[in-house]
Structures are given as structure tokens and as C-alpha cells.
């Protein structure tokens, strides 16, 4: 692929997408952000990207005609497909939106992108890629040992993960049936700047500072493999440039932590850099709530394939990444306040507790 590219990023007013947009722009590439601006989308997350490096299209990925028109208008070189409904509790309460966006939306993206691909000359066809960004939740739940590999059978346990598994299968089918140049990544839990504050880490930071309860599902011992979002962006860029079409790459941080450990770590950092008046500890705000249905006990990614074949490695430890994350939220309270609306005030959505 040539050095400077024009990338279409779906859902890039959200968490991972906005961080990826900043990362790609910093490399000199142009990003065309295609986003419906639903509750978790925030154009302010794109602030700071030079105007010459950014174009924005307010659109629904289910609008196949608009997706195709956008690809043609900007002469897109490759697609990062990140747009998805991603909150497990929301999928339990209202699965229809997840079916529409994650399955039908991916079908629409594949259809429009394949139609566009067929119009390209041989050189642009050779370089074109469609990178589908998925989740480790499609693999289900692990016991106390073992890791998800690219060959782990799918066993989704929530409407969210089932919808993402379905979209993964569509992407695979487009490669094997039509020869469409796709790539798929399945990533562990991300954390870092610009994450919508219904997810575990930003929610805990926000509630801690506001003096609110820090809700933990069940016994708090559910385990996730955590990856700093900028490391994920580096992985996605690496897969796009070096990955073999038709292949899947698992991306993980080798940072397994129980939810309760995450919360206590955040509390300790806040005790250090934003101590409460009178010396009270933030841990005193922790409260346990009823577990949610189908709550997977443990996820852990084996990322040896992307490391071995493409040379990617995470650059942040959990300790360095979580400190950067807490500091970012402390320094960007205006971003937090602007994204919070009357519809969402930081309370747990769905069934209560914290979302990994």
C-alpha cells in the first residue's frame, strides 16, 4: 500500500474510532469519518485533527447508497469498519438495534464496499482492504485457564456478542464467496481517552469524583484482558498494512485483571492525585449489585499470531495505561460534561452494575 492513504472509518465519532482517527491523521493519512452520531457518538472527540486530514459524513451504515456515494466521492483506499452497538446491557434490554446495526449494517457496508471495489483499477484493487473490527466476546466465556485463539469456536452468550459473531461470519463469507479483500480483528477490552462513560473505567472515574457509588456486578471477580486503546490503534494500522486478506488476528494486552482490581486501582490513583477532603478513600464508595444474565466469567486473548506474523506488540503496561487514562479524564472534564446528557446521567443502564 502507498504511504499516504484515504481511509473510511465507520463509527469514528465513538471511542476506538476517534482514537484511530487521531492516530491515522498523525501519520499523515486522511480520515473520512462516517458516523450516525447516536448516543455514544461525539464529534468533539475528533477535535484536534487538522481540517485537511478530516472529512465527516453524518450517515447510517445501513444506508448502502450513501456509503457507496461516500466511497466514490472521497476515492477511499481502504475501510476500517468499527461502527457497532457495543453495550451488553443495552443489548439485553433492546436487542433489535444490535441486529440492525451490527448485522444488517455490516451487510450494507460489505455490499457498498464490494460494489465500489469492482469499479477500481487494478492498482487500487490490489491495495484495497476492508478491515472489520470485532470483539473477543464472540468466543464466549473461559474457565480459570486457557486463552482465545483465532481457531476458538464461536459461542456468544449475549445479544451483543451474537450480533458481532454474525457480522464476523458475513465478512468471512464475502472473502470466500466473492474474493473480497477482508481482514478481521477480535480484540480484548479497550480502555483509554474518549470512552463513553457507561463503560467500566470512565464510569468509575466519573462516579468516584462525583461522590457516587462505584457499582460492581456480582462478586467483582469477572476477568478481562485489558488493552490500552492507542495500542489497539497501532494493531489495526499494522493489520491494515501487513495483514493477509481473509485472515483473522486476535489483539490483546496480556493484562488480565478482575473487575474489582480495576476499580481498586483507579481508586488508588485518585487517592494519590486527586485526594478527597478529610483523607477519605475512594474505595469506600464501592458497592456490589446483582449480576447480569449471561455474564461471561473470563476473557483472555492469545495474541501470538499478530505478534509473530506482523510484529505488533503493545507499548503500554496496564499500570502506565490506566494512569494515563485517569489523568486524561481528570484533564478533560469539559468533554465528560458535554457528552453526558439528560438521557444518560452516569447511572448504570440496563440491569445495574458495571460494564467491562
JSON list of N, CA and C in Angstrom, two decimals, residues 104-174:
[
{"chain": "A", "resi": 104, "resn": "UNK", "atom": "N", "xyz": [-27.20, -6.14, 9.95]},
{"chain": "A", "resi": 104, "resn": "UNK", "atom": "CA", "xyz": [-27.65, -5.52, 8.71]},
{"chain": "A", "resi": 104, "resn": "UNK", "atom": "C", "xyz": [-26.70, -4.41, 8.26]},
{"chain": "A", "resi": 105, "resn": "UNK", "atom": "N", "xyz": [-26.15, -3.67, 9.24]},
{"chain": "A", "resi": 105, "resn": "UNK", "atom": "CA", "xyz": [-25.21, -2.60, 8.90]},
{"chain": "A", "resi": 105, "resn": "UNK", "atom": "C", "xyz": [-23.94, -3.14, 8.28]},
{"chain": "A", "resi": 106, "resn": "UNK", "atom": "N", "xyz": [-23.44, -4.25, 8.81]},
{"chain": "A", "resi": 106, "resn": "UNK", "atom": "CA", "xyz": [-22.24, -4.85, 8.23]},
{"chain": "A", "resi": 106, "resn": "UNK", "atom": "C", "xyz": [-22.52, -5.39, 6.83]},
{"chain": "A", "resi": 107, "resn": "UNK", "atom": "N", "xyz": [-23.69, -5.99, 6.64]},
{"chain": "A", "resi": 107, "resn": "UNK", "atom": "CA", "xyz": [-24.09, -6.44, 5.31]},
{"chain": "A", "resi": 107, "resn": "UNK", "atom": "C", "xyz": [-24.11, -5.26, 4.33]},
{"chain": "A", "resi": 108, "resn": "UNK", "atom": "N", "xyz": [-24.67, -4.13, 4.78]},
{"chain": "A", "resi": 108, "resn": "UNK", "atom": "CA", "xyz": [-24.73, -2.94, 3.93]},
{"chain": "A", "resi": 108, "resn": "UNK", "atom": "C", "xyz": [-23.33, -2.45, 3.58]},
{"chain": "A", "resi": 109, "resn": "UNK", "atom": "N", "xyz": [-22.43, -2.41, 4.59]},
{"chain": "A", "resi": 109, "resn": "UNK", "atom": "CA", "xyz": [-21.05, -1.96, 4.36]},
{"chain": "A", "resi": 109, "resn": "UNK", "atom": "C", "xyz": [-20.33, -2.88, 3.37]},
{"chain": "A", "resi": 110, "resn": "UNK", "atom": "N", "xyz": [-20.52, -4.18, 3.53]},
{"chain": "A", "resi": 110, "resn": "UNK", "atom": "CA", "xyz": [-19.89, -5.12, 2.61]},
{"chain": "A", "resi": 110, "resn": "UNK", "atom": "C", "xyz": [-20.44, -4.96, 1.19]},
{"chain": "A", "resi": 111, "resn": "UNK", "atom": "N", "xyz": [-21.73, -4.76, 1.08]},
{"chain": "A", "resi": 111, "resn": "UNK", "atom": "CA", "xyz": [-22.35, -4.61, -0.24]},
{"chain": "A", "resi": 111, "resn": "UNK", "atom": "C", "xyz": [-21.86, -3.36, -0.95]},
{"chain": "A", "resi": 112, "resn": "UNK", "atom": "N", "xyz": [-21.87, -2.23, -0.24]},
{"chain": "A", "resi": 112, "resn": "UNK", "atom": "CA", "xyz": [-21.44, -0.97, -0.85]},
{"chain": "A", "resi": 112, "resn": "UNK", "atom": "C", "xyz": [-19.95, -1.01, -1.18]},
{"chain": "A", "resi": 113, "resn": "UNK", "atom": "N", "xyz": [-19.16, -1.57, -0.26]},
{"chain": "A", "resi": 113, "resn": "UNK", "atom": "CA", "xyz": [-17.71, -1.59, -0.46]},
{"chain": "A", "resi": 113, "resn": "UNK", "atom": "C", "xyz": [-17.32, -2.52, -1.60]},
{"chain": "A", "resi": 114, "resn": "UNK", "atom": "N", "xyz": [-18.01, -3.64, -1.71]},
{"chain": "A", "resi": 114, "resn": "UNK", "atom": "CA", "xyz": [-17.71, -4.56, -2.82]},
{"chain": "A", "resi": 114, "resn": "UNK", "atom": "C", "xyz": [-18.09, -3.93, -4.16]},
{"chain": "A", "resi": 115, "resn": "UNK", "atom": "N", "xyz": [-19.22, -3.25, -4.19]},
{"chain": "A", "resi": 115, "resn": "UNK", "atom": "CA", "xyz": [-19.63, -2.55, -5.43]},
{"chain": "A", "resi": 115, "resn": "UNK", "atom": "C", "xyz": [-18.57, -1.51, -5.81]},
{"chain": "A", "resi": 116, "resn": "UNK", "atom": "N", "xyz": [-18.08, -0.77, -4.83]},
{"chain": "A", "resi": 116, "resn": "UNK", "atom": "CA", "xyz": [-17.05, 0.23, -5.07]},
{"chain": "A", "resi": 116, "resn": "UNK", "atom": "C", "xyz": [-15.75, -0.43, -5.53]},
{"chain": "A", "resi": 117, "resn": "UNK", "atom": "N", "xyz": [-15.39, -1.50, -4.88]},
{"chain": "A", "resi": 117, "resn": "UNK", "atom": "CA", "xyz": [-14.16, -2.24, -5.20]},
{"chain": "A", "resi": 117, "resn": "UNK", "atom": "C", "xyz": [-14.14, -2.67, -6.66]},
{"chain": "A", "resi": 118, "resn": "UNK", "atom": "N", "xyz": [-15.29, -3.09, -7.16]},
{"chain": "A", "resi": 118, "resn": "UNK", "atom": "CA", "xyz": [-15.36, -3.57, -8.54]},
{"chain": "A", "resi": 118, "resn": "UNK", "atom": "C", "xyz": [-15.14, -2.44, -9.55]},
{"chain": "A", "resi": 119, "resn": "UNK", "atom": "N", "xyz": [-15.26, -1.18, -9.13]},
{"chain": "A", "resi": 119, "resn": "UNK", "atom": "CA", "xyz": [-15.04, -0.04, -10.04]},
{"chain": "A", "resi": 119, "resn": "UNK", "atom": "C", "xyz": [-13.58, 0.39, -10.08]},
{"chain": "A", "resi": 120, "resn": "UNK", "atom": "N", "xyz": [-12.74, -0.13, -9.18]},
{"chain": "A", "resi": 120, "resn": "UNK", "atom": "CA", "xyz": [-11.37, 0.34, -9.05]},
{"chain": "A", "resi": 120, "resn": "UNK", "atom": "C", "xyz": [-10.48, -0.23, -10.14]},
{"chain": "A", "resi": 121, "resn": "UNK", "atom": "N", "xyz": [-9.42, 0.52, -10.47]},
{"chain": "A", "resi": 121, "resn": "UNK", "atom": "CA", "xyz": [-8.44, -0.02, -11.41]},
{"chain": "A", "resi": 121, "resn": "UNK", "atom": "C", "xyz": [-7.59, -1.07, -10.70]},
{"chain": "A", "resi": 122, "resn": "UNK", "atom": "N", "xyz": [-6.77, -1.77, -11.44]},
{"chain": "A", "resi": 122, "resn": "UNK", "atom": "CA", "xyz": [-6.04, -2.92, -10.89]},
{"chain": "A", "resi": 122, "resn": "UNK", "atom": "C", "xyz": [-5.13, -2.52, -9.74]},
{"chain": "A", "resi": 123, "resn": "UNK", "atom": "N", "xyz": [-4.49, -1.35, -9.83]},
{"chain": "A", "resi": 123, "resn": "UNK", "atom": "CA", "xyz": [-3.58, -0.92, -8.77]},
{"chain": "A", "resi": 123, "resn": "UNK", "atom": "C", "xyz": [-4.33, -0.65, -7.47]},
{"chain": "A", "resi": 124, "resn": "UNK", "atom": "N", "xyz": [-5.45, 0.07, -7.57]},
{"chain": "A", "resi": 124, "resn": "UNK", "atom": "CA", "xyz": [-6.21, 0.37, -6.36]},
{"chain": "A", "resi": 124, "resn": "UNK", "atom": "C", "xyz": [-6.88, -0.89, -5.80]},
{"chain": "A", "resi": 125, "resn": "UNK", "atom": "N", "xyz": [-7.29, -1.79, -6.69]},
{"chain": "A", "resi": 125, "resn": "UNK", "atom": "CA", "xyz": [-7.85, -3.06, -6.22]},
{"chain": "A", "resi": 125, "resn": "UNK", "atom": "C", "xyz": [-6.83, -3.85, -5.42]},
{"chain": "A", "resi": 126, "resn": "UNK", "atom": "N", "xyz": [-5.60, -3.85, -5.90]},
{"chain": "A", "resi": 126, "resn": "UNK", "atom": "CA", "xyz": [-4.54, -4.61, -5.24]},
{"chain": "A", "resi": 126, "resn": "UNK", "atom": "C", "xyz": [-4.30, -4.11, -3.81]},
{"chain": "A", "resi": 127, "resn": "UNK", "atom": "N", "xyz": [-4.47, -2.82, -3.59]},
{"chain": "A", "resi": 127, "resn": "UNK", "atom": "CA", "xyz": [-4.20, -2.24, -2.27]},
{"chain": "A", "resi": 127, "resn": "UNK", "atom": "C", "xyz": [-5.42, -2.14, -1.37]},
{"chain": "A", "resi": 128, "resn": "UNK", "atom": "N", "xyz": [-6.62, -2.28, -1.94]},
{"chain": "A", "resi": 128, "resn": "UNK", "atom": "CA", "xyz": [-7.84, -2.08, -1.14]},
{"chain": "A", "resi": 128, "resn": "UNK", "atom": "C", "xyz": [-8.00, -3.15, -0.08]},
{"chain": "A", "resi": 129, "resn": "UNK", "atom": "N", "xyz": [-8.43, -2.75, 1.11]},
{"chain": "A", "resi": 129, "resn": "UNK", "atom": "CA", "xyz": [-8.71, -3.66, 2.22]},
{"chain": "A", "resi": 129, "resn": "UNK", "atom": "C", "xyz": [-9.99, -3.20, 2.94]},
{"chain": "A", "resi": 130, "resn": "UNK", "atom": "N", "xyz": [-10.72, -4.18, 3.47]},
{"chain": "A", "resi": 130, "resn": "UNK", "atom": "CA", "xyz": [-11.89, -3.91, 4.32]},
{"chain": "A", "resi": 130, "resn": "UNK", "atom": "C", "xyz": [-11.60, -4.58, 5.66]},
{"chain": "A", "resi": 131, "resn": "UNK", "atom": "N", "xyz": [-11.25, -3.78, 6.66]},
{"chain": "A", "resi": 131, "resn": "UNK", "atom": "CA", "xyz": [-10.90, -4.32, 7.97]},
{"chain": "A", "resi": 131, "resn": "UNK", "atom": "C", "xyz": [-12.10, -4.21, 8.91]},
{"chain": "A", "resi": 132, "resn": "UNK", "atom": "N", "xyz": [-12.57, -5.36, 9.34]},
{"chain": "A", "resi": 132, "resn": "UNK", "atom": "CA", "xyz": [-13.74, -5.46, 10.23]},
{"chain": "A", "resi": 132, "resn": "UNK", "atom": "C", "xyz": [-13.24, -5.63, 11.66]},
{"chain": "A", "resi": 133, "resn": "UNK", "atom": "N", "xyz": [-13.63, -4.69, 12.53]},
{"chain": "A", "resi": 133, "resn": "UNK", "atom": "CA", "xyz": [-13.16, -4.71, 13.91]},
{"chain": "A", "resi": 133, "resn": "UNK", "atom": "C", "xyz": [-14.22, -5.36, 14.79]},
{"chain": "A", "resi": 134, "resn": "UNK", "atom": "N", "xyz": [-13.86, -6.48, 15.42]},
{"chain": "A", "resi": 134, "resn": "UNK", "atom": "CA", "xyz": [-14.80, -7.24, 16.23]},
{"chain": "A", "resi": 134, "resn": "UNK", "atom": "C", "xyz": [-14.29, -7.36, 17.67]},
{"chain": "A", "resi": 135, "resn": "UNK", "atom": "N", "xyz": [-14.79, -8.34, 18.38]},
{"chain": "A", "resi": 135, "resn": "UNK", "atom": "CA", "xyz": [-14.59, -8.45, 19.83]},
{"chain": "A", "resi": 135, "resn": "UNK", "atom": "C", "xyz": [-14.25, -9.88, 20.23]},
{"chain": "A", "resi": 136, "resn": "UNK", "atom": "N", "xyz": [-13.58, -10.02, 21.38]},
{"chain": "A", "resi": 136, "resn": "UNK", "atom": "CA", "xyz": [-13.32, -11.36, 21.90]},
{"chain": "A", "resi": 136, "resn": "UNK", "atom": "C", "xyz": [-14.58, -12.00, 22.49]},
{"chain": "A", "resi": 137, "resn": "UNK", "atom": "N", "xyz": [-15.63, -11.22, 22.68]},
{"chain": "A", "resi": 137, "resn": "UNK", "atom": "CA", "xyz": [-16.85, -11.77, 23.28]},
{"chain": "A", "resi": 137, "resn": "UNK", "atom": "C", "xyz": [-17.55, -12.79, 22.39]},
{"chain": "A", "resi": 138, "resn": "UNK", "atom": "N", "xyz": [-17.20, -12.82, 21.10]},
{"chain": "A", "resi": 138, "resn": "UNK", "atom": "CA", "xyz": [-17.81, -13.82, 20.21]},
{"chain": "A", "resi": 138, "resn": "UNK", "atom": "C", "xyz": [-17.42, -15.24, 20.61]},
{"chain": "A", "resi": 139, "resn": "UNK", "atom": "N", "xyz": [-16.31, -15.37, 21.34]},
{"chain": "A", "resi": 139, "resn": "UNK", "atom": "CA", "xyz": [-15.81, -16.70, 21.72]},
{"chain": "A", "resi": 139, "resn": "UNK", "atom": "C", "xyz": [-16.49, -17.25, 22.97]},
{"chain": "A", "resi": 140, "resn": "UNK", "atom": "N", "xyz": [-17.29, -16.44, 23.65]},
{"chain": "A", "resi": 140, "resn": "UNK", "atom": "CA", "xyz": [-17.96, -16.92, 24.85]},
{"chain": "A", "resi": 140, "resn": "UNK", "atom": "C", "xyz": [-17.14, -16.68, 26.10]},
{"chain": "A", "resi": 141, "resn": "UNK", "atom": "N", "xyz": [-17.14, -17.64, 27.00]},
{"chain": "A", "resi": 141, "resn": "UNK", "atom": "CA", "xyz": [-16.51, -17.48, 28.31]},
{"chain": "A", "resi": 141, "resn": "UNK", "atom": "C", "xyz": [-15.46, -18.56, 28.53]},
{"chain": "A", "resi": 142, "resn": "UNK", "atom": "N", "xyz": [-14.35, -18.18, 29.18]},
{"chain": "A", "resi": 142, "resn": "UNK", "atom": "CA", "xyz": [-13.29, -19.12, 29.53]},
{"chain": "A", "resi": 142, "resn": "UNK", "atom": "C", "xyz": [-13.39, -19.53, 30.99]},
{"chain": "A", "resi": 143, "resn": "UNK", "atom": "N", "xyz": [-12.79, -20.67, 31.31]},
{"chain": "A", "resi": 143, "resn": "UNK", "atom": "CA", "xyz": [-12.62, -21.05, 32.70]},
{"chain": "A", "resi": 143, "resn": "UNK", "atom": "C", "xyz": [-11.44, -20.31, 33.31]},
{"chain": "A", "resi": 144, "resn": "UNK", "atom": "N", "xyz": [-10.87, -20.90, 34.35]},
{"chain": "A", "resi": 144, "resn": "UNK", "atom": "CA", "xyz": [-9.77, -20.24, 35.04]},
{"chain": "A", "resi": 144, "resn": "UNK", "atom": "C", "xyz": [-8.48, -20.25, 34.24]},
{"chain": "A", "resi": 145, "resn": "UNK", "atom": "N", "xyz": [-8.39, -21.09, 33.22]},
{"chain": "A", "resi": 145, "resn": "UNK", "atom": "CA", "xyz": [-7.18, -21.16, 32.42]},
{"chain": "A", "resi": 145, "resn": "UNK", "atom": "C", "xyz": [-7.53, -21.19, 30.94]},
{"chain": "A", "resi": 146, "resn": "UNK", "atom": "N", "xyz": [-6.51, -21.06, 30.10]},
{"chain": "A", "resi": 146, "resn": "UNK", "atom": "CA", "xyz": [-6.71, -21.10, 28.66]},
{"chain": "A", "resi": 146, "resn": "UNK", "atom": "C", "xyz": [-6.89, -19.71, 28.07]},
{"chain": "A", "resi": 147, "resn": "UNK", "atom": "N", "xyz": [-6.81, -19.65, 26.73]},
{"chain": "A", "resi": 147, "resn": "UNK", "atom": "CA", "xyz": [-6.89, -18.37, 26.01]},
{"chain": "A", "resi": 147, "resn": "UNK", "atom": "C", "xyz": [-7.68, -18.55, 24.72]},
{"chain": "A", "resi": 148, "resn": "UNK", "atom": "N", "xyz": [-8.30, -17.46, 24.28]},
{"chain": "A", "resi": 148, "resn": "UNK", "atom": "CA", "xyz": [-8.96, -17.46, 22.98]},
{"chain": "A", "resi": 148, "resn": "UNK", "atom": "C", "xyz": [-7.90, -17.35, 21.89]},
{"chain": "A", "resi": 149, "resn": "UNK", "atom": "N", "xyz": [-7.95, -18.25, 20.92]},
{"chain": "A", "resi": 149, "resn": "UNK", "atom": "CA", "xyz": [-7.12, -18.13, 19.73]},
{"chain": "A", "resi": 149, "resn": "UNK", "atom": "C", "xyz": [-8.02, -17.87, 18.52]},
{"chain": "A", "resi": 150, "resn": "UNK", "atom": "N", "xyz": [-7.41, -17.63, 17.38]},
{"chain": "A", "resi": 150, "resn": "UNK", "atom": "CA", "xyz": [-8.19, -17.40, 16.16]},
{"chain": "A", "resi": 150, "resn": "UNK", "atom": "C", "xyz": [-8.99, -18.64, 15.77]},
{"chain": "A", "resi": 151, "resn": "UNK", "atom": "N", "xyz": [-8.66, -19.80, 16.31]},
{"chain": "A", "resi": 151, "resn": "UNK", "atom": "CA", "xyz": [-9.37, -21.03, 15.98]},
{"chain": "A", "resi": 151, "resn": "UNK", "atom": "C", "xyz": [-10.40, -21.45, 17.04]},
{"chain": "A", "resi": 152, "resn": "UNK", "atom": "N", "xyz": [-10.55, -20.64, 18.08]},
{"chain": "A", "resi": 152, "resn": "UNK", "atom": "CA", "xyz": [-11.54, -20.95, 19.11]},
{"chain": "A", "resi": 152, "resn": "UNK", "atom": "C", "xyz": [-12.95, -20.92, 18.51]},
{"chain": "A", "resi": 153, "resn": "UNK", "atom": "N", "xyz": [-13.77, -21.95, 18.73]},
{"chain": "A", "resi": 153, "resn": "UNK", "atom": "CA", "xyz": [-15.14, -21.93, 18.21]},
{"chain": "A", "resi": 153, "resn": "UNK", "atom": "C", "xyz": [-15.94, -20.78, 18.81]},
{"chain": "A", "resi": 154, "resn": "UNK", "atom": "N", "xyz": [-16.82, -20.23, 18.02]},
{"chain": "A", "resi": 154, "resn": "UNK", "atom": "CA", "xyz": [-17.67, -19.14, 18.49]},
{"chain": "A", "resi": 154, "resn": "UNK", "atom": "C", "xyz": [-18.74, -19.69, 19.43]},
{"chain": "A", "resi": 155, "resn": "UNK", "atom": "N", "xyz": [-18.98, -18.97, 20.53]},
{"chain": "A", "resi": 155, "resn": "UNK", "atom": "CA", "xyz": [-20.01, -19.37, 21.49]},
{"chain": "A", "resi": 155, "resn": "UNK", "atom": "C", "xyz": [-20.56, -18.13, 22.19]},
{"chain": "A", "resi": 156, "resn": "UNK", "atom": "N", "xyz": [-21.17, -17.20, 21.45]},
{"chain": "A", "resi": 156, "resn": "UNK", "atom": "CA", "xyz": [-21.62, -15.94, 22.05]},
{"chain": "A", "resi": 156, "resn": "UNK", "atom": "C", "xyz": [-22.74, -16.16, 23.06]},
{"chain": "A", "resi": 157, "resn": "UNK", "atom": "N", "xyz": [-22.74, -15.35, 24.12]},
{"chain": "A", "resi": 157, "resn": "UNK", "atom": "CA", "xyz": [-23.70, -15.53, 25.22]},
{"chain": "A", "resi": 157, "resn": "UNK", "atom": "C", "xyz": [-24.63, -14.35, 25.46]},
{"chain": "A", "resi": 158, "resn": "UNK", "atom": "N", "xyz": [-24.50, -13.30, 24.68]},
{"chain": "A", "resi": 158, "resn": "UNK", "atom": "CA", "xyz": [-25.39, -12.15, 24.82]},
{"chain": "A", "resi": 158, "resn": "UNK", "atom": "C", "xyz": [-25.87, -11.72, 23.44]},
{"chain": "A", "resi": 159, "resn": "UNK", "atom": "N", "xyz": [-26.98, -10.98, 23.37]},
{"chain": "A", "resi": 159, "resn": "UNK", "atom": "CA", "xyz": [-27.40, -10.47, 22.05]},
{"chain": "A", "resi": 159, "resn": "UNK", "atom": "C", "xyz": [-26.30, -9.65, 21.37]},
{"chain": "A", "resi": 160, "resn": "UNK", "atom": "N", "xyz": [-25.54, -8.89, 22.15]},
{"chain": "A", "resi": 160, "resn": "UNK", "atom": "CA", "xyz": [-24.43, -8.13, 21.57]},
{"chain": "A", "resi": 160, "resn": "UNK", "atom": "C", "xyz": [-23.41, -9.04, 20.91]},
{"chain": "A", "resi": 161, "resn": "UNK", "atom": "N", "xyz": [-22.88, -10.01, 21.66]},
{"chain": "A", "resi": 161, "resn": "UNK", "atom": "CA", "xyz": [-21.84, -10.86, 21.11]},
{"chain": "A", "resi": 161, "resn": "UNK", "atom": "C", "xyz": [-22.37, -11.74, 19.98]},
{"chain": "A", "resi": 162, "resn": "UNK", "atom": "N", "xyz": [-23.65, -12.13, 20.05]},
{"chain": "A", "resi": 162, "resn": "UNK", "atom": "CA", "xyz": [-24.24, -12.92, 18.96]},
{"chain": "A", "resi": 162, "resn": "UNK", "atom": "C", "xyz": [-24.32, -12.09, 17.68]},
{"chain": "A", "resi": 163, "resn": "UNK", "atom": "N", "xyz": [-24.65, -10.81, 17.82]},
{"chain": "A", "resi": 163, "resn": "UNK", "atom": "CA", "xyz": [-24.73, -9.96, 16.63]},
{"chain": "A", "resi": 163, "resn": "UNK", "atom": "C", "xyz": [-23.34, -9.72, 16.04]},
{"chain": "A", "resi": 164, "resn": "UNK", "atom": "N", "xyz": [-22.32, -9.59, 16.88]},
{"chain": "A", "resi": 164, "resn": "UNK", "atom": "CA", "xyz": [-20.96, -9.41, 16.37]},
{"chain": "A", "resi": 164, "resn": "UNK", "atom": "C", "xyz": [-20.46, -10.71, 15.73]},
{"chain": "A", "resi": 165, "resn": "UNK", "atom": "N", "xyz": [-20.79, -11.86, 16.31]},
{"chain": "A", "resi": 165, "resn": "UNK", "atom": "CA", "xyz": [-20.42, -13.14, 15.70]},
{"chain": "A", "resi": 165, "resn": "UNK", "atom": "C", "xyz": [-21.04, -13.25, 14.31]},
{"chain": "A", "resi": 166, "resn": "UNK", "atom": "N", "xyz": [-22.29, -12.85, 14.19]},
{"chain": "A", "resi": 166, "resn": "UNK", "atom": "CA", "xyz": [-22.97, -12.90, 12.89]},
{"chain": "A", "resi": 166, "resn": "UNK", "atom": "C", "xyz": [-22.25, -12.03, 11.87]},
{"chain": "A", "resi": 167, "resn": "UNK", "atom": "N", "xyz": [-21.85, -10.83, 12.29]},
{"chain": "A", "resi": 167, "resn": "UNK", "atom": "CA", "xyz": [-21.17, -9.93, 11.37]},
{"chain": "A", "resi": 167, "resn": "UNK", "atom": "C", "xyz": [-19.81, -10.49, 10.96]},
{"chain": "A", "resi": 168, "resn": "UNK", "atom": "N", "xyz": [-19.12, -11.15, 11.89]},
{"chain": "A", "resi": 168, "resn": "UNK", "atom": "CA", "xyz": [-17.85, -11.79, 11.56]},
{"chain": "A", "resi": 168, "resn": "UNK", "atom": "C", "xyz": [-18.04, -12.84, 10.47]},
{"chain": "A", "resi": 169, "resn": "UNK", "atom": "N", "xyz": [-19.10, -13.61, 10.58]},
{"chain": "A", "resi": 169, "resn": "UNK", "atom": "CA", "xyz": [-19.36, -14.67, 9.60]},
{"chain": "A", "resi": 169, "resn": "UNK", "atom": "C", "xyz": [-19.69, -14.09, 8.22]},
{"chain": "A", "resi": 170, "resn": "UNK", "atom": "N", "xyz": [-20.41, -12.95, 8.21]},
{"chain": "A", "resi": 170, "resn": "UNK", "atom": "CA", "xyz": [-20.69, -12.30, 6.93]},
{"chain": "A", "resi": 170, "resn": "UNK", "atom": "C", "xyz": [-19.38, -11.87, 6.25]},
{"chain": "A", "resi": 171, "resn": "UNK", "atom": "N", "xyz": [-18.50, -11.27, 7.03]},
{"chain": "A", "resi": 171, "resn": "UNK", "atom": "CA", "xyz": [-17.22, -10.80, 6.49]},
{"chain": "A", "resi": 171, "resn": "UNK", "atom": "C", "xyz": [-16.43, -11.98, 5.91]},
{"chain": "A", "resi": 172, "resn": "UNK", "atom": "N", "xyz": [-16.38, -13.06, 6.65]},
{"chain": "A", "resi": 172, "resn": "UNK", "atom": "CA", "xyz": [-15.68, -14.26, 6.17]},
{"chain": "A", "resi": 172, "resn": "UNK", "atom": "C", "xyz": [-16.30, -14.76, 4.86]},
{"chain": "A", "resi": 173, "resn": "UNK", "atom": "N", "xyz": [-17.62, -14.76, 4.80]},
{"chain": "A", "resi": 173, "resn": "UNK", "atom": "CA", "xyz": [-18.31, -15.26, 3.61]},
{"chain": "A", "resi": 173, "resn": "UNK", "atom": "C", "xyz": [-18.01, -14.41, 2.38]},
{"chain": "A", "resi": 174, "resn": "UNK", "atom": "N", "xyz": [-17.88, -13.10, 2.57]},
{"chain": "A", "resi": 174, "resn": "UNK", "atom": "CA", "xyz": [-17.61, -12.21, 1.44]},
{"chain": "A", "resi": 174, "resn": "UNK", "atom": "C", "xyz": [-16.22, -12.47, 0.85]}
]
